[in-house]
Amino acid sequence: MTLRRSTFTIAIAVALLSIAAAALGRERTYYIAADEVTWNYAPAGRDLTFGRALPHLLPGQLGWTYQKLLYRRYSDATFRVLTVLPQQDRYLGSIGPILRAEVGDSVVIVFKNNTRVPVDIEPTGLAAPVAVPVPRGAVRTYRWTVPERAGPGPSDLTSVLWIYKSDVHGIADPTAGLIGPIIVTKQGSARDNGSPVDVDRELVVAFRETDESISELFGENVSSATTNPRRLKKTMPAVSTDNLFVSLNGFSYGNMPMISLRRGERVRWYLFASGSTFDFHAPTWTGQTVVWNGRTVDTIALDVSNRQLADMVPDNPGVWELYCILNLHVEAGMDARFTVLP
Amino acid sequence: MRCAFLVVLVCLCSLAAADPALARTRTYYIAADEIIWNFAPLGRDVIGNKPLPPLAPLQLGWMYRKAAYREYTDATFRTLRPRPANEAYLGLFGPILRTEVGDSVIIVFKNNTRFHMSVHAHGMLYDKASEGALYADGAPARDKLNDAVPPGQKYTYSWHVPERAGPGPGDPSSVAWMFHSHTDEVHDVNTGPVGAIVVTARGMAKADGSPKDVDREAFVFFAEEDEQQSRFVNANIADARINPRHLKFNATRFRLMNQFFTMNGFVYGNMPLVSMHKGDRVRWYIMTTMSDFDFHTPHWHGNTLLVDGMRTDLFSTGPMEMKTADMIPDSPGVWLLHCHVNLHLDGGMEARYEVLK
């Protein structure tokens, strides 16, 4: 009896402690800089999905390479050492580093602006102070908290996706590249690294329409011989229309490094669309199905600035396609391939 | 004692029913055929009870050569499987194939068109020899023939129907997947061959493969048919029956004027009535094609539906989506079913359904 009672007391104490620990939450610190980066939409120089040459440049298209502003993760507050992505995460391309939190946590962002224009970093979903433009070279620290209402709702999966972006010049900031994902896991459903316990592999893919002519750096891109080798003039009407790219994480025509999955893994896809003029997408996978909002499908709907989650357990080895099935996006190279290993 | 024996017997029977060894293989004979398709065979705007709108300056007409999948009775591909009168509304779309989770499906395909074509299924479990989609997937050459079957040739596709091809936790007792030609996807889909396969949850299929808890199924395919993107575009322009005004191709304007906003390939109410009875448990399968602006809001007059467990008479759908909507009609009469996007509504994306007493 005594033994039983003491076991019971210990159990209560452990339960209370874990509740307290959960209530306290963790603090997760990220060192993020906005950097100027030369970005190539098709670094292989070929259409890898269909094994052929890239389409000819449009009359007003500068090329495939542009100066962009990207969020990148550093190892500490000196902002000297970039966090290098492991090979299996290189597909993340031009989107910002994945930030993670469990409901109850705080996210501390030490942010440095290494670009020539004032930019900032602000989350959707999380509770954050009002962001103000960060001047060139300055460092700011923000604390974002993750209340219950930033986590999964009653019909969500064990995690949800939010976005962080710069909003100093409206749409021009994310168009220049300043946008990234935040994954929030339900309280008690996260591993130490913040990933949901019921998922083996998480993938974040941005379906993006990017009009480089409205990026902050378009003027620089036009005046640089590196990005504009044909010396097109900014006043040419075609230059204002022909620098529109559709991409997955900044890669067009199958140039995204191939995502590699294992048969039987529990894979969660986090997809988001940017907020351009016609960011209506219909992501579709060949070879596998996903469960999306409780339904078995292989094509989902993803529209302007929205986010969608889909769970997949790959069962079909091979090289498969992930692409937007809207005609005009298929034709403009909004496709990538992924591998399922046996 | 006898009672216990019965219980055991019932258990054994249900085990047998769930035994994958008893799963069926369903074989279908499908050809891609060249047909002359009329988007408005009645020659009138049936909804507005008025003439069709006048031809746009560069519109060839209302008839185009297209390709369609059609079901044959056997591998000789001599006899078309007749379509029952109550399925006439399927029009350009189809055939509708059926399977149950645990089954396998064999598609004996014959390409009767002048172009390379294929059969690419959504949702099914297939390997590279049965994907029917041409891209750089590293598959060996022997697994490429199915991606682009040459004119006049046959190919046999093999699909499996595991749990993940069937209804998910939030789906009703069946789901529908499209299949279409994917040799040159954008152009193939606008050329016409698109059908669907219904997958019923394990144990939920009647003998004919339709779900046990449904009395009537209706399939409607919302499609922008872009005839400039059709593989027959040049053949159509050159054919005096299709282009009696001998119009010349004009890259910038032709496309806008030869695009049809169709339901099962029909415009302006020319789709034969979908007919059902009051009190029927009706399952609508709504599917969409993949043109430049295939965003639709199907809206039913007269009756309501359950979509994702929520009551509605309208929902939104986008490129290549496949959705189910359940209706128990309680209001007899002839009712509209149409897309509420203005551009599409003006372009004739409207049809009618009939609820009999």
XYZ file of C-alpha atoms in Angstrom, chain A residues 48-51 278 280-282 284-289 291-301 313 315-321 323 325-328 330-331 337, chain B residues 120 122-123 125-128 131 134-137 162 164-171 177 182 185-187 190 229 255 290-295 308 319-323:
82
model
C 16.326 18.518 -66.281
C 12.726 17.313 -66.078
C 12.458 16.759 -69.792
C 16.171 16.320 -70.508
C -1.240 34.912 -60.315
C -2.682 30.056 -58.031
C -1.140 26.629 -58.043
C -2.200 23.030 -58.260
C 0.579 17.455 -58.050
C 2.731 14.413 -57.396
C 3.162 11.478 -59.750
C 3.658 7.966 -58.422
C 2.267 8.519 -54.905
C -0.814 9.835 -53.174
C -3.728 12.717 -47.542
C -4.826 16.361 -47.669
C -7.475 17.597 -45.240
C -8.444 13.969 -44.640
C -8.918 13.201 -48.314
C -6.782 10.920 -50.480
C -5.609 12.975 -53.457
C -2.590 13.560 -55.665
C -3.376 17.166 -56.579
C -4.094 19.953 -54.118
C -5.066 23.594 -54.385
C 3.859 7.543 -47.053
C 5.189 3.258 -51.430
C 6.410 3.437 -54.987
C 10.169 3.544 -55.686
C 11.454 5.533 -58.640
C 12.018 9.071 -59.855
C 8.778 11.058 -59.822
C 7.557 14.557 -60.512
C 4.848 20.170 -60.305
C -0.395 21.282 -63.144
C -1.746 24.637 -64.335
C -0.920 24.770 -68.067
C 0.834 28.087 -68.074
C 3.795 23.616 -66.614
C 4.996 25.389 -69.725
C 11.635 15.657 -59.519
C -1.627 8.069 -67.131
C -3.898 9.506 -60.884
C -3.928 7.762 -57.512
C -0.121 2.358 -57.676
C 1.873 1.811 -60.854
C 5.493 1.221 -61.707
C 7.500 2.918 -64.443
C 2.990 5.366 -65.536
C 7.008 11.067 -70.427
C 9.795 12.854 -68.546
C 13.410 12.308 -67.474
C 12.740 9.723 -64.760
C -3.810 -0.233 -52.282
C -3.705 4.784 -50.266
C -5.580 4.818 -53.586
C -8.896 4.552 -51.768
C -10.886 6.919 -49.564
C -8.911 8.780 -46.874
C -10.221 9.251 -43.332
C -12.289 12.281 -44.345
C -13.552 10.894 -47.664
C -9.300 9.594 -59.957
C 0.430 12.333 -70.653
C 0.513 16.566 -71.051
C -0.596 20.136 -71.761
C -1.539 19.382 -75.355
C -6.669 19.772 -74.391
C -3.368 23.723 -77.465
C -6.333 31.077 -78.736
C -5.656 21.872 -66.349
C -5.855 24.836 -68.691
C -4.679 28.347 -67.901
C -7.610 29.291 -65.717
C -9.335 26.116 -64.642
C -10.658 27.540 -61.395
C -16.077 17.563 -46.632
C -6.744 22.403 -61.829
C -6.827 18.596 -61.763
C -8.789 18.455 -58.542
C -11.161 15.564 -57.987
C -13.883 16.073 -55.410
